Short mmCIF file of C-alpha atoms in Angstrom, two decimals:
data_model
loop_
_atom_site.label_atom_id
_atom_site.label_comp_id
_atom_site.label_asym_id
_atom_site.label_seq_id
_atom_site.Cartn_x
_atom_site.Cartn_y
_atom_site.Cartn_z
CA MET A 1 148.96 160.68 68.98
CA SER A 2 150.65 164.23 68.75
CA GLU A 3 152.08 165.60 65.61
CA SER A 4 155.41 166.14 67.12
CA ASN A 5 156.06 162.34 67.70
CA VAL A 6 154.86 161.07 64.44
CA GLU A 7 157.40 160.99 61.56
CA ALA A 8 155.72 161.30 58.21
CA THR A 9 156.67 159.10 55.22
CA PRO A 10 157.81 160.83 52.03
CA ALA A 11 155.18 160.88 49.46
CA GLY A 12 157.24 159.00 47.11
CA GLY A 13 158.99 156.66 49.42
CA GLU A 14 159.19 152.93 49.78
CA GLU A 15 156.94 152.83 52.76
CA ARG A 16 153.79 153.70 50.96
CA GLY A 17 150.55 152.20 52.43
CA ARG A 18 149.78 150.38 49.01
CA ALA A 19 153.27 148.81 48.93
CA ALA A 20 151.98 145.83 51.23
CA SER A 21 148.97 145.33 49.01
CA VAL A 22 148.72 141.78 47.04
CA PRO A 23 147.84 142.13 43.66
CA GLY A 24 144.35 141.26 42.70
CA GLU A 25 143.22 141.86 46.45
CA GLU A 26 139.92 143.41 47.15
CA LEU A 27 140.32 147.19 47.89
CA LEU A 28 136.53 148.00 48.03
CA ARG A 29 133.36 145.95 48.12
CA LEU A 30 129.72 147.17 48.59
CA THR A 31 127.11 144.34 49.38
CA GLY A 32 123.49 144.88 48.84
CA VAL A 33 124.06 148.54 49.41
CA LYS A 34 120.83 150.74 49.26
CA LYS A 35 120.52 154.58 50.01
CA TYR A 36 117.18 156.12 50.15
CA PHE A 37 116.53 159.86 50.99
CA GLY A 38 113.29 161.30 52.56
CA VAL A 39 111.28 163.78 50.56
CA ARG A 40 111.45 167.32 52.13
CA GLY A 41 108.28 167.97 54.18
CA VAL A 42 107.07 164.47 54.10
CA PRO A 43 107.81 161.69 56.83
CA PHE A 44 110.54 159.35 55.83
CA ARG A 45 109.15 156.11 54.57
CA LYS A 46 110.92 153.89 52.01
CA ALA A 47 107.65 153.44 50.09
CA GLY A 48 107.91 157.33 49.36
CA ALA A 49 111.60 157.95 49.50
CA VAL A 50 113.86 158.74 46.81
CA ARG A 51 115.67 155.36 45.78
CA ALA A 52 119.11 156.91 44.77
CA VAL A 53 120.95 153.58 44.92
CA ASP A 54 118.79 150.62 45.18
CA GLY A 55 120.47 147.35 45.92
CA ILE A 56 124.04 147.21 44.56
CA ASP A 57 127.01 144.95 44.78
CA PHE A 58 130.06 146.48 43.68
CA VAL A 59 133.77 145.43 43.81
CA VAL A 60 137.21 147.05 43.02
CA ARG A 61 140.45 144.95 43.18
CA LYS A 62 143.98 146.13 43.40
CA GLY A 63 145.28 147.37 40.15
CA GLU A 64 141.64 148.02 38.64
CA THR A 65 140.40 151.11 37.06
CA VAL A 66 136.74 150.79 37.15
CA GLY A 67 134.39 152.91 35.14
CA LEU A 68 131.02 154.01 36.65
CA VAL A 69 128.86 155.45 33.74
CA GLY A 70 125.16 156.39 33.38
CA GLU A 71 122.93 159.34 32.83
CA SER A 72 122.65 162.21 35.28
CA GLY A 73 120.61 161.03 38.17
CA SER A 74 121.38 157.31 37.76
CA GLY A 75 123.13 157.37 41.35
CA LYS A 76 126.80 157.18 40.14
CA SER A 77 127.90 160.04 42.57
CA THR A 78 125.71 158.62 45.63
CA LEU A 79 127.54 155.35 45.04
CA ALA A 80 130.89 156.94 45.04
CA ARG A 81 129.82 158.84 48.32
CA LEU A 82 128.76 155.69 49.92
CA ALA A 83 132.01 153.92 49.01
CA MET A 84 133.88 156.80 50.65
CA ARG A 85 131.57 156.67 53.72
CA LEU A 86 130.64 160.22 53.32
CA LEU A 87 127.20 158.79 53.14
CA ASP A 88 125.53 155.94 55.39
CA PRO A 89 123.85 153.41 53.66
CA THR A 90 120.21 152.72 54.39
CA GLU A 91 120.76 148.93 53.91
CA GLY A 92 123.86 146.81 52.93
CA ARG A 93 127.49 146.84 54.06
CA VAL A 94 130.52 148.56 52.97
CA PHE A 95 134.09 146.97 53.01
CA ILE A 96 137.24 148.85 52.65
CA GLY A 97 140.53 146.85 52.70
CA GLY A 98 138.60 143.79 53.93
CA GLN A 99 137.29 145.76 56.82
CA ASP A 100 133.68 146.16 57.66
CA VAL A 101 133.44 150.05 57.93
CA THR A 102 129.61 150.42 57.51
CA LYS A 103 129.07 151.44 61.31
CA LEU A 104 132.29 153.32 61.70
CA ARG A 105 132.04 156.90 62.56
CA GLY A 106 134.49 159.79 63.33
CA ARG A 107 137.83 158.95 64.65
CA ARG A 108 137.40 155.17 64.12
CA LEU A 109 137.19 156.25 60.16
CA ARG A 110 140.64 158.02 60.07
CA PRO A 111 142.65 154.99 59.64
CA VAL A 112 140.41 153.98 56.75
CA ARG A 113 140.88 157.37 55.00
CA ARG A 114 144.41 156.35 54.61
CA LYS A 115 143.38 153.62 52.07
CA ILE A 116 140.61 155.48 49.86
CA GLN A 117 140.42 159.10 48.93
CA MET A 118 138.16 161.15 46.74
CA VAL A 119 138.71 163.55 43.76
CA PHE A 120 135.68 165.85 43.50
CA GLN A 121 133.97 167.06 40.24
CA ASP A 122 134.30 170.99 40.70
CA PRO A 123 137.90 171.65 41.81
CA GLN A 124 136.88 175.40 42.46
CA ALA A 125 134.10 174.35 44.75
CA SER A 126 136.06 171.47 46.54
CA LEU A 127 139.28 173.75 47.48
CA ASN A 128 138.99 176.37 49.99
CA PRO A 129 139.58 179.73 48.44
CA ARG A 130 140.90 181.32 51.64
CA GLN A 131 143.60 178.87 52.00
CA SER A 132 147.04 178.52 50.09
CA VAL A 133 148.05 175.57 48.25
CA GLY A 134 150.47 174.64 50.90
CA THR A 135 147.62 174.76 53.65
CA ILE A 136 145.46 172.68 51.36
CA LEU A 137 147.89 170.06 50.93
CA THR A 138 148.95 170.07 54.74
CA THR A 139 145.18 169.46 55.92
CA PRO A 140 145.07 165.84 55.18
CA PHE A 141 148.46 164.91 56.76
CA ARG A 142 147.33 166.88 59.88
CA ALA A 143 143.86 165.00 59.92
CA GLN A 144 146.06 161.92 60.42
CA GLY A 145 148.24 163.17 63.07
CA ILE A 146 151.41 163.88 60.90
CA LYS A 147 153.28 167.28 60.53
CA PRO A 148 154.62 167.14 56.79
CA THR A 149 157.77 168.75 55.65
CA ARG A 150 158.13 171.20 52.89
CA ALA A 151 159.81 168.87 50.67
CA GLN A 152 156.82 166.36 51.11
CA LEU A 153 154.69 169.16 49.92
CA ILE A 154 156.89 170.02 46.87
CA GLU A 155 157.00 166.20 46.06
CA LEU A 156 153.23 166.00 45.94
CA LEU A 157 152.98 168.99 43.48
CA HIS A 158 155.61 167.54 41.45
CA GLN A 159 153.75 164.48 41.02
CA VAL A 160 150.79 166.26 39.58
CA GLY A 161 152.75 168.49 37.25
CA LEU A 162 153.13 171.62 39.33
CA SER A 163 156.11 173.22 41.03
CA GLU A 164 157.33 174.61 44.33
CA GLU A 165 156.31 178.24 43.43
CA HIS A 166 152.52 177.18 43.52
CA LEU A 167 152.77 176.37 47.35
CA GLU A 168 152.12 180.01 48.34
CA ARG A 169 149.46 180.74 45.61
CA TYR A 170 145.58 180.31 46.21
CA PRO A 171 143.08 178.47 44.26
CA HIS A 172 141.66 181.61 42.17
CA GLU A 173 145.08 182.17 40.72
CA PHE A 174 144.93 178.69 38.75
CA SER A 175 143.27 177.58 35.73
CA GLY A 176 140.55 174.78 36.09
CA GLY A 177 143.01 172.00 35.05
CA GLN A 178 145.69 173.25 37.49
CA ARG A 179 143.01 173.40 40.32
CA GLN A 180 142.03 169.58 39.58
CA ARG A 181 145.71 168.84 39.68
CA ILE A 182 145.97 170.30 43.14
CA GLY A 183 142.74 168.56 44.22
CA ILE A 184 144.70 165.13 42.95
CA ALA A 185 147.70 166.20 45.00
CA ARG A 186 145.74 166.38 47.97
CA ALA A 187 144.19 163.08 47.77
CA LEU A 188 147.51 161.57 47.19
CA ALA A 189 149.01 163.09 50.30
CA VAL A 190 148.14 160.24 52.61
CA LYS A 191 149.22 157.62 50.08
CA PRO A 192 145.82 155.84 49.25
CA ASP A 193 145.42 152.44 47.62
CA LEU A 194 142.24 153.58 45.96
CA LEU A 195 141.06 157.12 44.48
CA VAL A 196 137.43 157.54 43.83
CA CYS A 197 137.13 160.19 41.10
CA ASP A 198 133.90 161.71 40.81
CA GLU A 199 133.54 163.13 37.25
CA PRO A 200 137.07 164.73 37.50
CA VAL A 201 137.18 166.04 34.06
CA SER A 202 133.43 167.00 33.01
CA ALA A 203 133.87 170.71 34.16
CA LEU A 204 137.24 170.93 32.17
CA ASP A 205 137.79 171.92 28.33
CA VAL A 206 138.30 169.01 26.18
CA SER A 207 142.02 169.56 25.71
CA VAL A 208 142.46 169.84 29.37
CA GLN A 209 140.43 166.79 29.93
CA ALA A 210 143.07 164.67 28.11
CA GLN A 211 146.06 166.07 30.08
CA VAL A 212 144.23 165.20 33.39
CA LEU A 213 143.33 161.60 32.17
CA ASN A 214 146.87 161.20 31.16
CA LEU A 215 147.96 162.29 34.43
CA LEU A 216 145.73 159.70 36.28
CA ALA A 217 146.92 156.93 34.04
CA ASP A 218 150.66 158.07 34.79
CA LEU A 219 150.07 158.07 38.50
CA ARG A 220 148.28 154.58 38.38
CA ASP A 221 151.52 153.02 36.75
CA GLU A 222 153.97 155.07 38.99
CA LEU A 223 152.30 154.54 41.99
CA GLY A 224 150.23 151.11 41.74
CA LEU A 225 146.85 153.14 42.20
CA SER A 226 143.45 151.68 41.52
CA TYR A 227 140.63 153.97 40.42
CA VAL A 228 136.65 154.20 40.60
CA LEU A 229 136.05 156.62 37.55
CA VAL A 230 132.74 158.11 37.80
CA ALA A 231 131.63 159.85 34.32
CA HIS A 232 128.68 160.14 31.90
CA ASP A 233 130.94 160.33 28.90
CA LEU A 234 131.72 156.87 27.99
CA ALA A 235 134.39 158.18 25.53
CA VAL A 236 136.32 159.54 28.53
CA VAL A 237 136.06 156.31 30.59
CA ARG A 238 137.32 154.14 27.62
CA GLN A 239 140.55 155.94 27.50
CA VAL A 240 141.68 154.39 31.08
CA ALA A 241 139.09 152.01 32.40
CA ASP A 242 139.92 148.30 32.80
CA ARG A 243 136.30 147.42 33.59
CA LEU A 244 132.78 149.04 33.18
CA ALA A 245 129.77 149.30 35.35
CA VAL A 246 126.75 150.86 33.97
CA MET A 247 124.08 152.23 36.26
CA TYR A 248 120.50 153.17 35.65
CA LEU A 249 117.79 154.42 38.06
CA GLY A 250 119.99 153.36 41.01
CA THR A 251 120.91 149.86 39.82
CA ILE A 252 123.75 148.21 37.87
CA VAL A 253 122.50 147.04 34.53
CA GLU A 254 125.64 145.73 33.09
CA GLU A 255 129.28 145.37 33.87
CA GLY A 256 132.35 143.54 32.57
CA PRO A 257 135.81 143.98 31.05
CA ALA A 258 135.62 147.55 29.34
CA GLU A 259 136.48 146.04 26.06
CA ASP A 260 133.94 143.45 26.15
CA VAL A 261 131.33 145.80 27.01
CA TYR A 262 132.19 148.42 24.25
CA ALA A 263 132.47 145.73 21.67
CA ASN A 264 129.30 143.98 22.50
CA PRO A 265 126.89 145.66 24.55
CA ALA A 266 124.44 143.22 26.02
CA HIS A 267 121.77 145.69 27.77
CA PRO A 268 119.66 147.77 25.40
CA TYR A 269 120.36 150.81 27.66
CA THR A 270 124.35 150.35 27.21
CA ARG A 271 123.71 149.90 23.51
CA ALA A 272 121.52 153.27 23.20
CA LEU A 273 124.47 155.07 25.32
CA LEU A 274 127.31 153.80 23.04
CA SER A 275 125.28 154.70 20.15
CA ALA A 276 125.45 158.29 21.14
CA VAL A 277 129.27 158.17 20.90
CA PRO A 278 130.74 159.72 17.81
CA VAL A 279 132.82 157.07 15.69
CA PRO A 280 136.35 158.57 15.18
CA GLU A 281 136.70 157.15 11.64
CA PRO A 282 135.85 159.35 8.66
CA GLY A 283 133.10 157.83 6.44
CA VAL A 284 131.75 155.64 9.43
CA VAL A 285 128.69 156.56 11.43
CA ARG A 286 127.04 154.45 14.08
CA GLU A 287 123.38 153.85 13.99
CA ARG A 288 121.66 156.13 16.46
CA ILE A 289 119.10 154.45 19.01
CA VAL A 290 116.95 157.10 20.37
CA LEU A 291 115.16 156.28 23.85
CA THR A 292 111.58 157.29 24.10
CA GLY A 293 110.22 158.68 27.19
CA ASP A 294 111.58 160.43 30.28
CA VAL A 295 113.77 158.59 33.08
CA PRO A 296 111.14 157.56 35.69
CA THR A 297 111.28 159.06 39.00
CA PRO A 298 113.46 157.23 41.54
CA ILE A 299 110.66 157.86 44.24
CA ASP A 300 108.27 155.49 42.29
CA PRO A 301 110.42 153.41 39.96
CA PRO A 302 108.79 150.87 37.35
CA SER A 303 108.04 147.45 38.65
CA GLY A 304 110.46 144.56 37.46
CA CYS A 305 113.07 146.16 35.14
CA PRO A 306 113.80 149.70 35.87
CA PHE A 307 114.54 150.28 32.03
CA ARG A 308 111.45 148.62 30.78
CA THR A 309 109.27 151.94 30.16
CA ARG A 310 111.92 153.13 27.60
CA CYS A 311 113.42 149.74 26.23
CA TYR A 312 112.74 148.84 22.59
CA LYS A 313 112.91 145.23 23.62
CA ALA A 314 110.43 145.11 26.77
CA GLN A 315 107.99 142.44 27.15
CA ASP A 316 105.48 141.31 29.53
CA VAL A 317 107.99 139.54 31.85
CA CYS A 318 109.92 142.72 32.10
CA ALA A 319 107.31 144.15 34.20
CA THR A 320 107.21 141.23 36.75
CA VAL A 321 110.62 140.66 38.54
CA ARG A 322 113.59 142.65 38.36
CA PRO A 323 116.16 140.81 36.38
CA THR A 324 119.63 140.12 38.10
CA LEU A 325 123.00 140.29 36.61
CA GLU A 326 123.62 137.14 34.52
CA GLU A 327 126.68 135.97 32.43
CA VAL A 328 126.91 137.12 28.89
CA SER A 329 130.26 135.67 28.42
CA GLY A 330 133.20 135.24 30.96
CA GLU A 331 132.97 138.03 33.49
CA HIS A 332 130.73 140.12 31.23
CA ARG A 333 127.17 140.25 32.83
CA ALA A 334 123.75 142.01 32.13
CA ALA A 335 120.52 142.46 33.88
CA CYS A 336 118.26 141.82 30.87
CA TYR A 337 115.76 138.90 30.06
CA PHE A 338 116.58 139.64 26.32
CA PRO A 339 120.13 140.49 26.12
CA GLU A 340 121.74 141.91 22.75
CA SER A 341 124.10 139.64 20.84
CA SER A 342 125.68 141.72 18.24
CA GLU A 343 128.21 144.57 17.93
CA PRO A 344 126.72 148.04 17.98
CA PRO A 345 125.41 148.83 14.22
CA THR A 346 127.53 151.08 12.16
CA SER A 347 127.08 152.06 8.47
CA GLU A 348 128.93 153.79 5.66
CA ARG A 349 127.97 157.52 5.41
CA THR A 350 126.87 158.18 1.92
CA PRO A 351 129.00 160.76 0.15
#
């Protein structure tokens, strides 16, 4: 279909693609997804591959903001790229909007791109330095066979707190926070239902982080967006997430409503992560849980529970069979044979 005979819907119009979505419907589902990378110089074999994502079931529904957290190297960004179909899964299936897109390639993926878009971690690297902001915002329209109007591009900028004069400028003329706003505007161009945000504030100053997170929250309320928010900072995710999934060594070890996970972490790994978050109350300090040992290599992960080599509750059974996600309470689930049952310990700081 040529650009000349396609009429673009205004960025804020009533005909947005997500308007027809049913509340609570599944926007994204990953079933049994694995992603193994071969080791350079070594013939690819699953036994000797890097197990970046090792058997994950993951769902995002309409209206949800799901926080995906964990240490560096836990597989968060790889899972985000699998969800976007920027990477092909080694095993498992990916559903976007109820459609199985696991085997789709090239042009067949274009209609799917309208439903799900990505905001990358480093806006300086993800924006073409040789293109003006106007050209950057035009690109996703043209990829869908649409010729946008200047008014549409201006409206996209207004939605992220920028103005018309910024259309002719280049990425190097903006601050880091402004560049990330341009990246968000580009993602909004094709009116997606779901944004996958890969650590969108980790490269920004703390004060700017709050502004960008507030912008994402405002866009969620205004446009009915859903998010997958990848982060290693649990304090950042807590500000906007409805549901939390904690990753360790390519697996999800705990998931559930964000407030439940924060108030009562069931997995020892989640408990240790939360113990490192400062308590924003004078006179109160959380007891620090220091994990011993290094994160195991994803080339040769431990048998049984992947966390057992660093876990302070590990027993013999943990080395046999990998625990599956089991209900702790309601929708709160943890993959642990000996889940925690009390709130994170806190104590009064001595004067």
